[in-house]
PDB file of C-alpha atoms in Angstrom:
ATOM      1  CA  MET A 102     122.395  87.374 162.319  1.00  0.00           C
ATOM      2  CA  SER A 103     125.227  84.879 162.417  1.00  0.00           C
ATOM      3  CA  VAL A 104     124.673  81.162 162.169  1.00  0.00           C
ATOM      4  CA  ILE A 105     127.082  80.488 165.020  1.00  0.00           C
ATOM      5  CA  ASP A 106     127.463  82.502 168.185  1.00  0.00           C
ATOM      6  CA  ASN A 107     130.070  80.251 169.819  1.00  0.00           C
ATOM      7  CA  ASN A 108     132.659  78.785 167.475  1.00  0.00           C
ATOM      8  CA  SER A 109     134.322  76.585 170.115  1.00  0.00           C
ATOM      9  CA  ALA A 110     130.996  74.953 170.899  1.00  0.00           C
ATOM     10  CA  VAL A 111     130.622  73.943 167.259  1.00  0.00           C
ATOM     11  CA  HIS A 112     134.076  72.384 167.275  1.00  0.00           C
ATOM     12  CA  SER A 113     133.031  70.380 170.339  1.00  0.00           C
ATOM     13  CA  ALA A 114     129.916  69.228 168.503  1.00  0.00           C
ATOM     14  CA  ALA A 115     132.087  68.271 165.532  1.00  0.00           C
ATOM     15  CA  ALA A 116     134.235  66.080 167.787  1.00  0.00           C
ATOM     16  CA  ILE A 117     131.143  64.203 168.934  1.00  0.00           C
ATOM     17  CA  LEU A 118     130.073  63.681 165.320  1.00  0.00           C
ATOM     18  CA  ARG A 119     133.415  62.264 164.127  1.00  0.00           C
ATOM     19  CA  PRO A 120     132.358  58.605 164.644  1.00  0.00           C
ATOM     20  CA  ALA A 121     129.293  59.305 162.470  1.00  0.00           C
ATOM     21  CA  TRP A 122     131.621  60.682 159.794  1.00  0.00           C
ATOM     22  CA  ARG A 123     133.598  57.438 159.825  1.00  0.00           C
ATOM     23  CA  LEU A 124     130.409  55.410 159.423  1.00  0.00           C
ATOM     24  CA  SER A 125     129.387  57.685 156.529  1.00  0.00           C
ATOM     25  CA  GLN A 126     132.714  57.108 154.807  1.00  0.00           C
ATOM     26  CA  VAL A 127     132.352  53.336 155.136  1.00  0.00           C
ATOM     27  CA  ALA A 128     128.829  53.558 153.724  1.00  0.00           C
ATOM     28  CA  GLU A 129     130.063  55.668 150.796  1.00  0.00           C
ATOM     29  CA  VAL A 130     132.711  53.056 149.955  1.00  0.00           C
ATOM     30  CA  SER A 131     130.034  50.355 149.953  1.00  0.00           C
ATOM     31  CA  ARG A 132     127.857  52.453 147.658  1.00  0.00           C
ATOM     32  CA  ILE A 133     130.762  52.973 145.273  1.00  0.00           C
ATOM     33  CA  GLY A 134     131.182  49.194 145.265  1.00  0.00           C
ATOM     34  CA  VAL A 135     127.518  48.732 144.368  1.00  0.00           C
ATOM     35  CA  LEU A 136     127.853  51.308 141.583  1.00  0.00           C
ATOM     36  CA  LEU A 137     130.912  49.570 140.124  1.00  0.00           C
ATOM     37  CA  VAL A 138     129.192  46.171 140.239  1.00  0.00           C
ATOM     38  CA  LEU A 139     126.178  47.615 138.426  1.00  0.00           C
ATOM     39  CA  VAL A 140     128.420  49.178 135.778  1.00  0.00           C
ATOM     40  CA  VAL A 141     130.201  45.859 135.180  1.00  0.00           C
ATOM     41  CA  ILE A 142     126.892  43.991 134.915  1.00  0.00           C
ATOM     42  CA  ALA A 143     125.502  46.629 132.543  1.00  0.00           C
ATOM     43  CA  ALA A 144     128.634  46.481 130.353  1.00  0.00           C
ATOM     44  CA  ILE A 145     128.290  42.711 130.066  1.00  0.00           C
ATOM     45  CA  VAL A 146     124.553  42.696 129.396  1.00  0.00           C
ATOM     46  CA  ALA A 147     124.566  45.717 127.062  1.00  0.00           C
ATOM     47  CA  PRO A 148     127.895  46.171 125.225  1.00  0.00           C
ATOM     48  CA  SER A 149     126.974  49.726 124.160  1.00  0.00           C
ATOM     49  CA  PHE A 150     126.536  50.781 127.796  1.00  0.00           C
ATOM     50  CA  LEU A 151     130.106  52.062 128.170  1.00  0.00           C
ATOM     51  CA  SER A 152     130.033  54.111 124.986  1.00  0.00           C
ATOM     52  CA  LEU A 153     130.800  57.791 125.508  1.00  0.00           C
ATOM     53  CA  ALA A 154     127.427  58.788 124.091  1.00  0.00           C
ATOM     54  CA  ASN A 155     125.538  56.523 126.497  1.00  0.00           C
ATOM     55  CA  LEU A 156     127.563  57.656 129.522  1.00  0.00           C
ATOM     56  CA  GLN A 157     126.649  61.242 128.646  1.00  0.00           C
ATOM     57  CA  VAL A 158     123.007  60.207 128.434  1.00  0.00           C
ATOM     58  CA  ILE A 159     123.220  58.765 131.968  1.00  0.00           C
ATOM     59  CA  LEU A 160     124.893  61.881 133.367  1.00  0.00           C
ATOM     60  CA  MET A 161     122.374  64.175 131.671  1.00  0.00           C
ATOM     61  CA  ALA A 162     119.521  62.062 133.065  1.00  0.00           C
ATOM     62  CA  VAL A 163     120.766  62.407 136.645  1.00  0.00           C
ATOM     63  CA  ALA A 164     121.895  66.059 136.458  1.00  0.00           C
ATOM     64  CA  ALA A 165     118.595  67.714 137.409  1.00  0.00           C
ATOM     65  CA  ILE A 166     117.528  65.185 140.016  1.00  0.00           C
ATOM     66  CA  GLY A 167     121.051  65.158 141.458  1.00  0.00           C
ATOM     67  CA  ILE A 168     121.093  68.930 141.876  1.00  0.00           C
ATOM     68  CA  MET A 169     117.680  68.846 143.554  1.00  0.00           C
ATOM     69  CA  ALA A 170     118.880  66.027 145.790  1.00  0.00           C
ATOM     70  CA  PHE A 171     121.860  68.122 146.954  1.00  0.00           C
ATOM     71  CA  GLY A 172     119.445  70.720 148.283  1.00  0.00           C
ATOM     72  CA  MET A 173     117.212  68.063 149.810  1.00  0.00           C
ATOM     73  CA  THR A 174     120.228  66.465 151.498  1.00  0.00           C
ATOM     74  CA  LEU A 175     121.091  69.713 153.279  1.00  0.00           C
ATOM     75  CA  VAL A 176     117.506  70.034 154.528  1.00  0.00           C
ATOM     76  CA  VAL A 177     117.374  66.412 155.704  1.00  0.00           C
ATOM     77  CA  ILE A 178     120.715  66.698 157.500  1.00  0.00           C
ATOM     78  CA  ALA A 179     119.203  69.643 159.391  1.00  0.00           C
ATOM     79  CA  GLY A 180     116.403  67.337 160.538  1.00  0.00           C
ATOM     80  CA  GLU A 181     113.746  68.753 158.197  1.00  0.00           C
ATOM     81  CA  ILE A 182     112.132  67.762 154.892  1.00  0.00           C
ATOM     82  CA  ASP A 183     111.151  69.712 151.777  1.00  0.00           C
ATOM     83  CA  LEU A 184     108.297  68.349 149.675  1.00  0.00           C
ATOM     84  CA  SER A 185     107.829  71.631 147.794  1.00  0.00           C
ATOM     85  CA  ILE A 186     110.849  71.117 145.565  1.00  0.00           C
ATOM     86  CA  ALA A 187     108.854  70.275 142.414  1.00  0.00           C
ATOM     87  CA  GLY A 188     106.469  73.211 142.839  1.00  0.00           C
ATOM     88  CA  VAL A 189     109.322  75.608 143.532  1.00  0.00           C
ATOM     89  CA  ALA A 190     111.186  74.376 140.449  1.00  0.00           C
ATOM     90  CA  ILE A 191     108.271  74.950 138.095  1.00  0.00           C
ATOM     91  CA  LEU A 192     107.233  78.274 139.667  1.00  0.00           C
ATOM     92  CA  ALA A 193     110.809  79.545 139.354  1.00  0.00           C
ATOM     93  CA  CYS A 194     110.955  78.506 135.699  1.00  0.00           C
ATOM     94  CA  VAL A 195     107.630  80.177 134.951  1.00  0.00           C
ATOM     95  CA  MET A 196     108.651  83.409 136.706  1.00  0.00           C
ATOM     96  CA  GLY A 197     111.760  83.462 134.577  1.00  0.00           C
ATOM     97  CA  GLY A 198     109.817  82.401 131.497  1.00  0.00           C
ATOM     98  CA  ILE A 199     107.378  85.306 131.622  1.00  0.00           C
ATOM     99  CA  LEU A 200     110.398  87.568 131.078  1.00  0.00           C
ATOM    100  CA  ILE A 201     111.226  85.906 127.756  1.00  0.00           C
ATOM    101  CA  PRO A 202     109.785  88.879 125.800  1.00  0.00           C
ATOM    102  CA  THR A 203     112.538  91.079 127.310  1.00  0.00           C
ATOM    103  CA  GLY A 204     115.108  89.042 125.402  1.00  0.00           C
ATOM    104  CA  SER A 205     117.506  89.292 128.351  1.00  0.00           C
ATOM    105  CA  PRO A 206     118.974  85.946 129.478  1.00  0.00           C
ATOM    106  CA  PHE A 207     120.375  87.681 132.573  1.00  0.00           C
ATOM    107  CA  LEU A 208     116.924  88.801 133.733  1.00  0.00           C
ATOM    108  CA  ILE A 209     115.400  85.404 133.015  1.00  0.00           C
ATOM    109  CA  ILE A 210     118.094  83.483 134.878  1.00  0.00           C
ATOM    110  CA  ALA A 211     118.154  85.970 137.776  1.00  0.00           C
ATOM    111  CA  ALA A 212     114.360  85.863 138.161  1.00  0.00           C
ATOM    112  CA  THR A 213     114.383  82.055 138.099  1.00  0.00           C
ATOM    113  CA  LEU A 214     117.048  81.655 140.774  1.00  0.00           C
ATOM    114  CA  ALA A 215     115.681  84.512 142.916  1.00  0.00           C
ATOM    115  CA  THR A 216     112.248  82.868 142.946  1.00  0.00           C
ATOM    116  CA  GLY A 217     113.794  79.664 144.249  1.00  0.00           C
ATOM    117  CA  LEU A 218     115.597  81.540 147.027  1.00  0.00           C
ATOM    118  CA  VAL A 219     112.457  83.447 148.052  1.00  0.00           C
ATOM    119  CA  ALA A 220     110.351  80.275 148.107  1.00  0.00           C
ATOM    120  CA  GLY A 221     112.993  78.615 150.274  1.00  0.00           C
ATOM    121  CA  LEU A 222     113.051  81.640 152.564  1.00  0.00           C
ATOM    122  CA  ILE A 223     109.274  81.408 153.002  1.00  0.00           C
ATOM    123  CA  ASN A 224     109.554  77.683 153.792  1.00  0.00           C
ATOM    124  CA  GLY A 225     112.228  78.379 156.369  1.00  0.00           C
ATOM    125  CA  PHE A 226     110.207  81.201 157.900  1.00  0.00           C
ATOM    126  CA  LEU A 227     107.085  79.030 158.206  1.00  0.00           C
ATOM    127  CA  VAL A 228     109.070  76.280 159.912  1.00  0.00           C
ATOM    128  CA  THR A 229     111.081  78.463 162.292  1.00  0.00           C
ATOM    129  CA  ALA A 230     108.800  81.413 163.077  1.00  0.00           C
ATOM    130  CA  PHE A 231     105.422  79.658 163.106  1.00  0.00           C
ATOM    131  CA  ARG A 232     106.684  76.250 164.251  1.00  0.00           C
ATOM    132  CA  ILE A 233     104.836  74.527 161.415  1.00  0.00           C
ATOM    133  CA  PRO A 234     106.275  71.024 160.803  1.00  0.00           C
ATOM    134  CA  SER A 235     108.352  71.128 157.624  1.00  0.00           C
ATOM    135  CA  LEU A 236     106.349  68.246 156.141  1.00  0.00           C
ATOM    136  CA  ILE A 237     103.150  70.313 156.363  1.00  0.00           C
ATOM    137  CA  ALA A 238     104.700  73.686 155.490  1.00  0.00           C
ATOM    138  CA  THR A 239     106.443  72.456 152.351  1.00  0.00           C
ATOM    139  CA  LEU A 240     103.473  70.359 151.249  1.00  0.00           C
ATOM    140  CA  GLY A 241     101.414  73.548 151.395  1.00  0.00           C
ATOM    141  CA  MET A 242     104.104  75.407 149.456  1.00  0.00           C
ATOM    142  CA  LEU A 243     104.012  72.665 146.810  1.00  0.00           C
ATOM    143  CA  GLY A 244     100.338  73.332 146.127  1.00  0.00           C
ATOM    144  CA  ILE A 245     100.681  77.116 146.303  1.00  0.00           C
ATOM    145  CA  ALA A 246     103.697  77.169 143.983  1.00  0.00           C
ATOM    146  CA  ARG A 247     101.996  74.986 141.378  1.00  0.00           C
ATOM    147  CA  ALA A 248      98.868  77.137 141.499  1.00  0.00           C
ATOM    148  CA  LEU A 249     100.883  80.344 141.134  1.00  0.00           C
ATOM    149  CA  ALA A 250     102.816  78.845 138.218  1.00  0.00           C
ATOM    150  CA  ASN A 251      99.561  78.123 136.377  1.00  0.00           C
ATOM    151  CA  ILE A 252      98.147  81.567 137.178  1.00  0.00           C
ATOM    152  CA  ALA A 253     101.307  83.378 136.039  1.00  0.00           C
ATOM    153  CA  SER A 254     101.528  81.407 132.791  1.00  0.00           C
ATOM    154  CA  GLY A 255      97.793  81.281 132.121  1.00  0.00           C
ATOM    155  CA  GLY A 256      98.130  77.505 132.155  1.00  0.00           C
ATOM    156  CA  GLN A 257     100.093  77.695 128.901  1.00  0.00           C
ATOM    157  CA  ALA A 258     103.579  76.409 128.171  1.00  0.00           C
ATOM    158  CA  LEU A 259     106.360  78.919 127.630  1.00  0.00           C
ATOM    159  CA  TYR A 260     108.992  78.527 124.923  1.00  0.00           C
ATOM    160  CA  PRO A 261     112.449  80.121 125.400  1.00  0.00           C
ATOM    161  CA  ASP A 262     113.481  79.365 121.788  1.00  0.00           C
ATOM    162  CA  SER A 263     114.659  82.913 121.189  1.00  0.00           C
ATOM    163  CA  ILE A 264     117.045  82.999 124.189  1.00  0.00           C
ATOM    164  CA  ALA A 265     120.202  81.249 122.972  1.00  0.00           C
ATOM    165  CA  THR A 266     122.114  81.670 126.241  1.00  0.00           C
ATOM    166  CA  TYR A 267     119.261  80.110 128.193  1.00  0.00           C
ATOM    167  CA  LEU A 268     119.092  77.132 125.837  1.00  0.00           C
ATOM    168  CA  TRP A 269     122.884  76.736 126.039  1.00  0.00           C
ATOM    169  CA  LEU A 270     122.584  76.019 129.760  1.00  0.00           C
ATOM    170  CA  GLY A 271     120.607  72.879 128.971  1.00  0.00           C
ATOM    171  CA  ARG A 272     122.100  71.857 125.641  1.00  0.00           C
ATOM    172  CA  GLY A 273     125.570  73.350 125.415  1.00  0.00           C
ATOM    173  CA  THR A 274     128.937  71.744 126.075  1.00  0.00           C
ATOM    174  CA  TRP A 275     132.286  72.897 127.382  1.00  0.00           C
ATOM    175  CA  LEU A 276     135.422  70.884 126.638  1.00  0.00           C
ATOM    176  CA  GLY A 277     133.131  68.125 125.409  1.00  0.00           C
ATOM    177  CA  MET A 278     131.174  67.966 128.668  1.00  0.00           C
ATOM    178  CA  PRO A 279     127.456  68.874 128.748  1.00  0.00           C
ATOM    179  CA  ILE A 280     126.831  72.069 130.724  1.00  0.00           C
ATOM    180  CA  PRO A 281     124.227  70.474 133.064  1.00  0.00           C
ATOM    181  CA  VAL A 282     126.765  67.790 134.009  1.00  0.00           C
ATOM    182  CA  LEU A 283     129.460  70.389 134.637  1.00  0.00           C
ATOM    183  CA  ILE A 284     127.079  72.361 136.839  1.00  0.00           C
ATOM    184  CA  LEU A 285     126.189  69.152 138.713  1.00  0.00           C
ATOM    185  CA  LEU A 286     129.866  68.423 139.421  1.00  0.00           C
ATOM    186  CA  VAL A 287     130.730  72.010 140.367  1.00  0.00           C
ATOM    187  CA  LEU A 288     127.735  72.227 142.679  1.00  0.00           C
ATOM    188  CA  ALA A 289     128.685  68.883 144.235  1.00  0.00           C
ATOM    189  CA  GLY A 290     132.184  70.214 144.942  1.00  0.00           C
ATOM    190  CA  LEU A 291     130.838  73.399 146.503  1.00  0.00           C
ATOM    191  CA  ALA A 292     128.309  71.490 148.616  1.00  0.00           C
ATOM    192  CA  ILE A 293     130.982  69.056 149.819  1.00  0.00           C
ATOM    193  CA  CYS A 294     133.195  71.971 150.877  1.00  0.00           C
ATOM    194  CA  LEU A 295     130.240  73.604 152.632  1.00  0.00           C
ATOM    195  CA  THR A 296     129.252  70.517 154.605  1.00  0.00           C
ATOM    196  CA  ARG A 297     132.664  69.035 155.374  1.00  0.00           C
ATOM    197  CA  PHE A 298     135.084  71.907 155.673  1.00  0.00           C
ATOM    198  CA  SER A 299     133.128  74.925 156.881  1.00  0.00           C
ATOM    199  CA  VAL A 300     131.897  76.145 160.247  1.00  0.00           C
ATOM    200  CA  PHE A 301     128.384  76.193 158.794  1.00  0.00           C
ATOM    201  CA  GLY A 302     128.686  72.501 157.953  1.00  0.00           C
ATOM    202  CA  ARG A 303     129.542  71.634 161.528  1.00  0.00           C
ATOM    203  CA  ALA A 304     126.614  73.728 162.723  1.00  0.00           C
ATOM    204  CA  LEU A 305     124.363  71.948 160.217  1.00  0.00           C
ATOM    205  CA  TYR A 306     125.184  68.465 161.517  1.00  0.00           C
ATOM    206  CA  ALA A 307     124.935  69.625 165.123  1.00  0.00           C
ATOM    207  CA  THR A 308     121.490  71.108 164.421  1.00  0.00           C
ATOM    208  CA  GLY A 309     120.209  67.932 162.816  1.00  0.00           C
ATOM    209  CA  GLY A 310     121.767  65.694 165.441  1.00  0.00           C
ATOM    210  CA  ASN A 311     120.326  67.505 168.455  1.00  0.00           C
ATOM    211  CA  ALA A 312     118.761  70.914 167.877  1.00  0.00           C
ATOM    212  CA  ARG A 313     118.290  71.660 171.572  1.00  0.00           C
ATOM    213  CA  ALA A 314     121.905  70.867 172.427  1.00  0.00           C
ATOM    214  CA  ALA A 315     123.082  72.833 169.394  1.00  0.00           C
ATOM    215  CA  ARG A 316     121.070  75.854 170.512  1.00  0.00           C
ATOM    216  CA  LEU A 317     122.466  75.641 174.040  1.00  0.00           C
ATOM    217  CA  SER A 318     125.954  75.416 172.536  1.00  0.00           C
ATOM    218  CA  GLY A 319     125.504  78.803 170.881  1.00  0.00           C
ATOM    219  CA  ILE A 320     124.467  77.715 167.381  1.00  0.00           C
ATOM    220  CA  ASN A 321     121.794  79.820 165.714  1.00  0.00           C
ATOM    221  CA  VAL A 322     119.535  76.908 164.794  1.00  0.00           C
ATOM    222  CA  THR A 323     116.955  79.204 163.195  1.00  0.00           C
ATOM    223  CA  ALA A 324     119.513  80.665 160.801  1.00  0.00           C
ATOM    224  CA  VAL A 325     120.805  77.207 159.893  1.00  0.00           C
ATOM    225  CA  ARG A 326     117.316  75.951 159.053  1.00  0.00           C
ATOM    226  CA  ILE A 327     116.362  79.011 157.019  1.00  0.00           C
ATOM    227  CA  THR A 328     119.653  78.793 155.116  1.00  0.00           C
ATOM    228  CA  VAL A 329     119.203  75.147 154.105  1.00  0.00           C
ATOM    229  CA  PHE A 330     115.646  75.776 152.918  1.00  0.00           C
ATOM    230  CA  MET A 331     116.897  78.692 150.800  1.00  0.00           C
ATOM    231  CA  LEU A 332     119.689  76.550 149.346  1.00  0.00           C
ATOM    232  CA  CYS A 333     117.164  73.811 148.579  1.00  0.00           C
ATOM    233  CA  GLY A 334     114.947  76.340 146.803  1.00  0.00           C
ATOM    234  CA  PHE A 335     117.953  77.574 144.822  1.00  0.00           C
ATOM    235  CA  CYS A 336     118.846  74.012 143.789  1.00  0.00           C
ATOM    236  CA  ALA A 337     115.236  73.347 142.753  1.00  0.00           C
ATOM    237  CA  ALA A 338     115.160  76.496 140.601  1.00  0.00           C
ATOM    238  CA  LEU A 339     118.552  75.721 139.038  1.00  0.00           C
ATOM    239  CA  ALA A 340     117.607  72.135 138.222  1.00  0.00           C
ATOM    240  CA  GLY A 341     114.270  73.223 136.787  1.00  0.00           C
ATOM    241  CA  MET A 342     115.971  75.839 134.628  1.00  0.00           C
ATOM    242  CA  LEU A 343     118.509  73.342 133.261  1.00  0.00           C
ATOM    243  CA  ASP A 344     115.794  70.825 132.413  1.00  0.00           C
ATOM    244  CA  SER A 345     113.561  73.456 130.813  1.00  0.00           C
ATOM    245  CA  ALA A 346     116.497  74.776 128.799  1.00  0.00           C
ATOM    246  CA  ARG A 347     117.314  71.273 127.623  1.00  0.00           C
ATOM    247  CA  LEU A 348     113.731  70.715 126.470  1.00  0.00           C
ATOM    248  CA  SER A 349     113.233  74.313 125.284  1.00  0.00           C
ATOM    249  CA  TYR A 350     109.889  74.080 127.017  1.00  0.00           C
ATOM    250  CA  ILE A 351     108.573  75.414 130.333  1.00  0.00           C
ATOM    251  CA  ASN A 352     105.577  73.364 131.369  1.00  0.00           C
ATOM    252  CA  PRO A 353     103.553  74.813 134.301  1.00  0.00           C
ATOM    253  CA  ALA A 354     102.408  71.271 135.098  1.00  0.00           C
ATOM    254  CA  GLY A 355     105.894  69.772 134.955  1.00  0.00           C
ATOM    255  CA  PHE A 356     107.994  67.836 137.477  1.00  0.00           C
ATOM    256  CA  GLU A 357     104.962  65.919 138.705  1.00  0.00           C
ATOM    257  CA  GLY A 358     105.988  63.666 141.600  1.00  0.00           C
ATOM    258  CA  ILE A 359     109.703  64.342 141.269  1.00  0.00           C
ATOM    259  CA  GLU A 360     109.959  65.258 144.953  1.00  0.00           C
ATOM    260  CA  LEU A 361     109.533  61.579 145.857  1.00  0.00           C
ATOM    261  CA  SER A 362     112.330  60.557 143.479  1.00  0.00           C
ATOM    262  CA  VAL A 363     114.573  63.255 144.930  1.00  0.00           C
ATOM    263  CA  LEU A 364     113.819  62.097 148.451  1.00  0.00           C
ATOM    264  CA  ALA A 365     114.526  58.485 147.445  1.00  0.00           C
ATOM    265  CA  VAL A 366     117.937  59.467 146.064  1.00  0.00           C
ATOM    266  CA  THR A 367     118.668  61.441 149.235  1.00  0.00           C
ATOM    267  CA  VAL A 368     117.829  58.502 151.511  1.00  0.00           C
ATOM    268  CA  LEU A 369     119.655  56.068 149.220  1.00  0.00           C
ATOM    269  CA  GLY A 370     122.693  58.310 149.595  1.00  0.00           C
ATOM    270  CA  GLY A 371     122.700  57.752 153.340  1.00  0.00           C
ATOM    271  CA  ALA A 372     120.814  60.753 154.713  1.00  0.00           C
ATOM    272  CA  ALA A 373     118.707  59.892 157.759  1.00  0.00           C
ATOM    273  CA  LEU A 374     115.253  61.456 157.959  1.00  0.00           C
ATOM    274  CA  SER A 375     115.825  61.860 161.691  1.00  0.00           C
ATOM    275  CA  GLY A 376     118.565  64.378 160.867  1.00  0.00           C
ATOM    276  CA  GLY A 377     122.265  64.764 161.584  1.00  0.00           C
ATOM    277  CA  LYS A 378     123.416  62.198 159.031  1.00  0.00           C
ATOM    278  CA  GLY A 379     124.131  62.250 155.306  1.00  0.00           C
ATOM    279  CA  THR A 380     126.713  63.412 152.782  1.00  0.00           C
ATOM    280  CA  ILE A 381     126.682  65.107 149.410  1.00  0.00           C
ATOM    281  CA  THR A 382     129.077  62.459 148.095  1.00  0.00           C
ATOM    282  CA  GLY A 383     126.646  59.727 149.080  1.00  0.00           C
ATOM    283  CA  THR A 384     123.804  61.568 147.356  1.00  0.00           C
ATOM    284  CA  LEU A 385     125.824  61.926 144.149  1.00  0.00           C
ATOM    285  CA  ILE A 386     126.695  58.218 144.164  1.00  0.00           C
ATOM    286  CA  ALA A 387     123.048  57.340 144.787  1.00  0.00           C
ATOM    287  CA  ALA A 388     121.933  59.468 141.827  1.00  0.00           C
ATOM    288  CA  LEU A 389     124.452  57.654 139.614  1.00  0.00           C
ATOM    289  CA  ILE A 390     123.227  54.260 140.858  1.00  0.00           C
ATOM    290  CA  ILE A 391     119.646  55.136 139.933  1.00  0.00           C
ATOM    291  CA  GLY A 392     120.828  56.528 136.585  1.00  0.00           C
ATOM    292  CA  VAL A 393     122.756  53.351 135.729  1.00  0.00           C
ATOM    293  CA  VAL A 394     119.859  51.088 136.701  1.00  0.00           C
ATOM    294  CA  ASN A 395     117.299  53.089 134.712  1.00  0.00           C
ATOM    295  CA  ASN A 396     119.561  53.312 131.649  1.00  0.00           C
ATOM    296  CA  LEU A 397     120.257  49.584 131.628  1.00  0.00           C
ATOM    297  CA  LEU A 398     116.577  48.740 131.983  1.00  0.00           C
ATOM    298  CA  ASN A 399     115.737  51.121 129.139  1.00  0.00           C
ATOM    299  CA  GLN A 400     118.330  49.454 126.900  1.00  0.00           C
ATOM    300  CA  LEU A 401     116.847  46.068 127.738  1.00  0.00           C
ATOM    301  CA  GLY A 402     113.361  47.293 126.858  1.00  0.00           C
ATOM    302  CA  VAL A 403     111.953  46.659 130.325  1.00  0.00           C
ATOM    303  CA  SER A 404     108.513  48.182 130.929  1.00  0.00           C
ATOM    304  CA  ILE A 405     108.301  51.345 133.000  1.00  0.00           C
ATOM    305  CA  TYR A 406     106.289  49.559 135.711  1.00  0.00           C
ATOM    306  CA  LEU A 407     108.856  46.800 136.128  1.00  0.00           C
ATOM    307  CA  GLN A 408     111.585  49.446 136.144  1.00  0.00           C
ATOM    308  CA  GLN A 409     109.965  51.023 139.198  1.00  0.00           C
ATOM    309  CA  VAL A 410     109.963  47.652 140.962  1.00  0.00           C
ATOM    310  CA  VAL A 411     113.622  46.967 140.140  1.00  0.00           C
ATOM    311  CA  THR A 412     114.671  50.475 141.190  1.00  0.00           C
ATOM    312  CA  ALA A 413     112.849  50.082 144.516  1.00  0.00           C
ATOM    313  CA  VAL A 414     114.552  46.720 145.120  1.00  0.00           C
ATOM    314  CA  VAL A 415     117.976  48.245 144.406  1.00  0.00           C
ATOM    315  CA  ILE A 416     117.251  51.051 146.885  1.00  0.00           C
ATOM    316  CA  LEU A 417     116.279  48.524 149.558  1.00  0.00           C
ATOM    317  CA  ILE A 418     119.412  46.443 148.936  1.00  0.00           C
ATOM    318  CA  VAL A 419     121.695  49.468 149.247  1.00  0.00           C
ATOM    319  CA  VAL A 420     119.934  50.949 152.300  1.00  0.00           C
ATOM    320  CA  LEU A 421     119.496  47.655 154.204  1.00  0.00           C
ATOM    321  CA  PRO A 422     123.113  47.368 155.517  1.00  0.00           C
ATOM    322  CA  ASP A 423     122.902  50.891 156.987  1.00  0.00           C
ATOM    323  CA  ALA A 424     119.559  50.101 158.601  1.00  0.00           C
ATOM    324  CA  LEU A 425     120.908  46.883 160.130  1.00  0.00           C
ATOM    325  CA  GLN A 426     124.004  48.699 161.353  1.00  0.00           C
ATOM    326  CA  ARG A 427     121.923  51.376 163.068  1.00  0.00           C
ATOM    327  CA  GLY A 428     119.678  48.732 164.565  1.00  0.00           C
ATOM    328  CA  SER A 429     122.611  46.764 166.004  1.00  0.00           C
ATOM    329  CA  GLY A 430     123.919  49.943 167.570  1.00  0.00           C
ATOM    330  CA  LYS A 431     120.823  50.457 169.722  1.00  0.00           C
TER     331      LYS A 431
END
């Protein structure tokens, strides 16, 4: 089943969405400005901030949440939401982890990523076939996935210490760059190409902007929605695997509450929960903004509770101009 039944109709939808693209580009420039200002402030307040070691710490800290946020961004652009991302991540890691006795990194990695895709497929099927609101469907999947992770692991942590290739994904480097950071950047490039330069990307924005009009234009809205949920599940599994490999520890109770942080990064990046708006570039910049703020506050010894307040204020400051702009356009 193809995503698009009428290619010309999608190009027409893309023409309508071009003004939104221009607004997104302006918003991205403003976010880059905020990021640069934060970096300058951090460099002044904490001289060690710009050290290579600390910059790698920041990038490693945002790698997993950034990858998850890429998947969430695709879902939000389609006009849906995925709150199961934490449960899917841990279930995927556990399903891969129970294969540790085989000693095969290929089987472990394949099982992890396949679990994420299947969970995403189920989410998409619940939303499209049974018309269950994505908020409810994915919230249910969150609970089911966490329960299955505990059942499969017996509630015990799994340790992939004997799988060197698996650990390399979280701890290794290539040309001096940590593997999780490289994967983050490669995935960002692929996601940007998918959303900006592909027929699927145009169908995605058309679906989120007006699903009924997109359907009448020949776009297979069902296929688009199922695809983004599967991609979100894949991103959740990949991010979970990278984090577990870095820690050499698969915790069936892990990633508690991370779905809210991922959603915050997605919205901070410019994605509208109403659908049809958002960019992968904006999401990546937003993840870096959060990473810089958290790193600076850690260096200054600020308490975790005050960090949450400061981070929330930064999010409001960055999002406010977009909100005012949308309000003035009504």
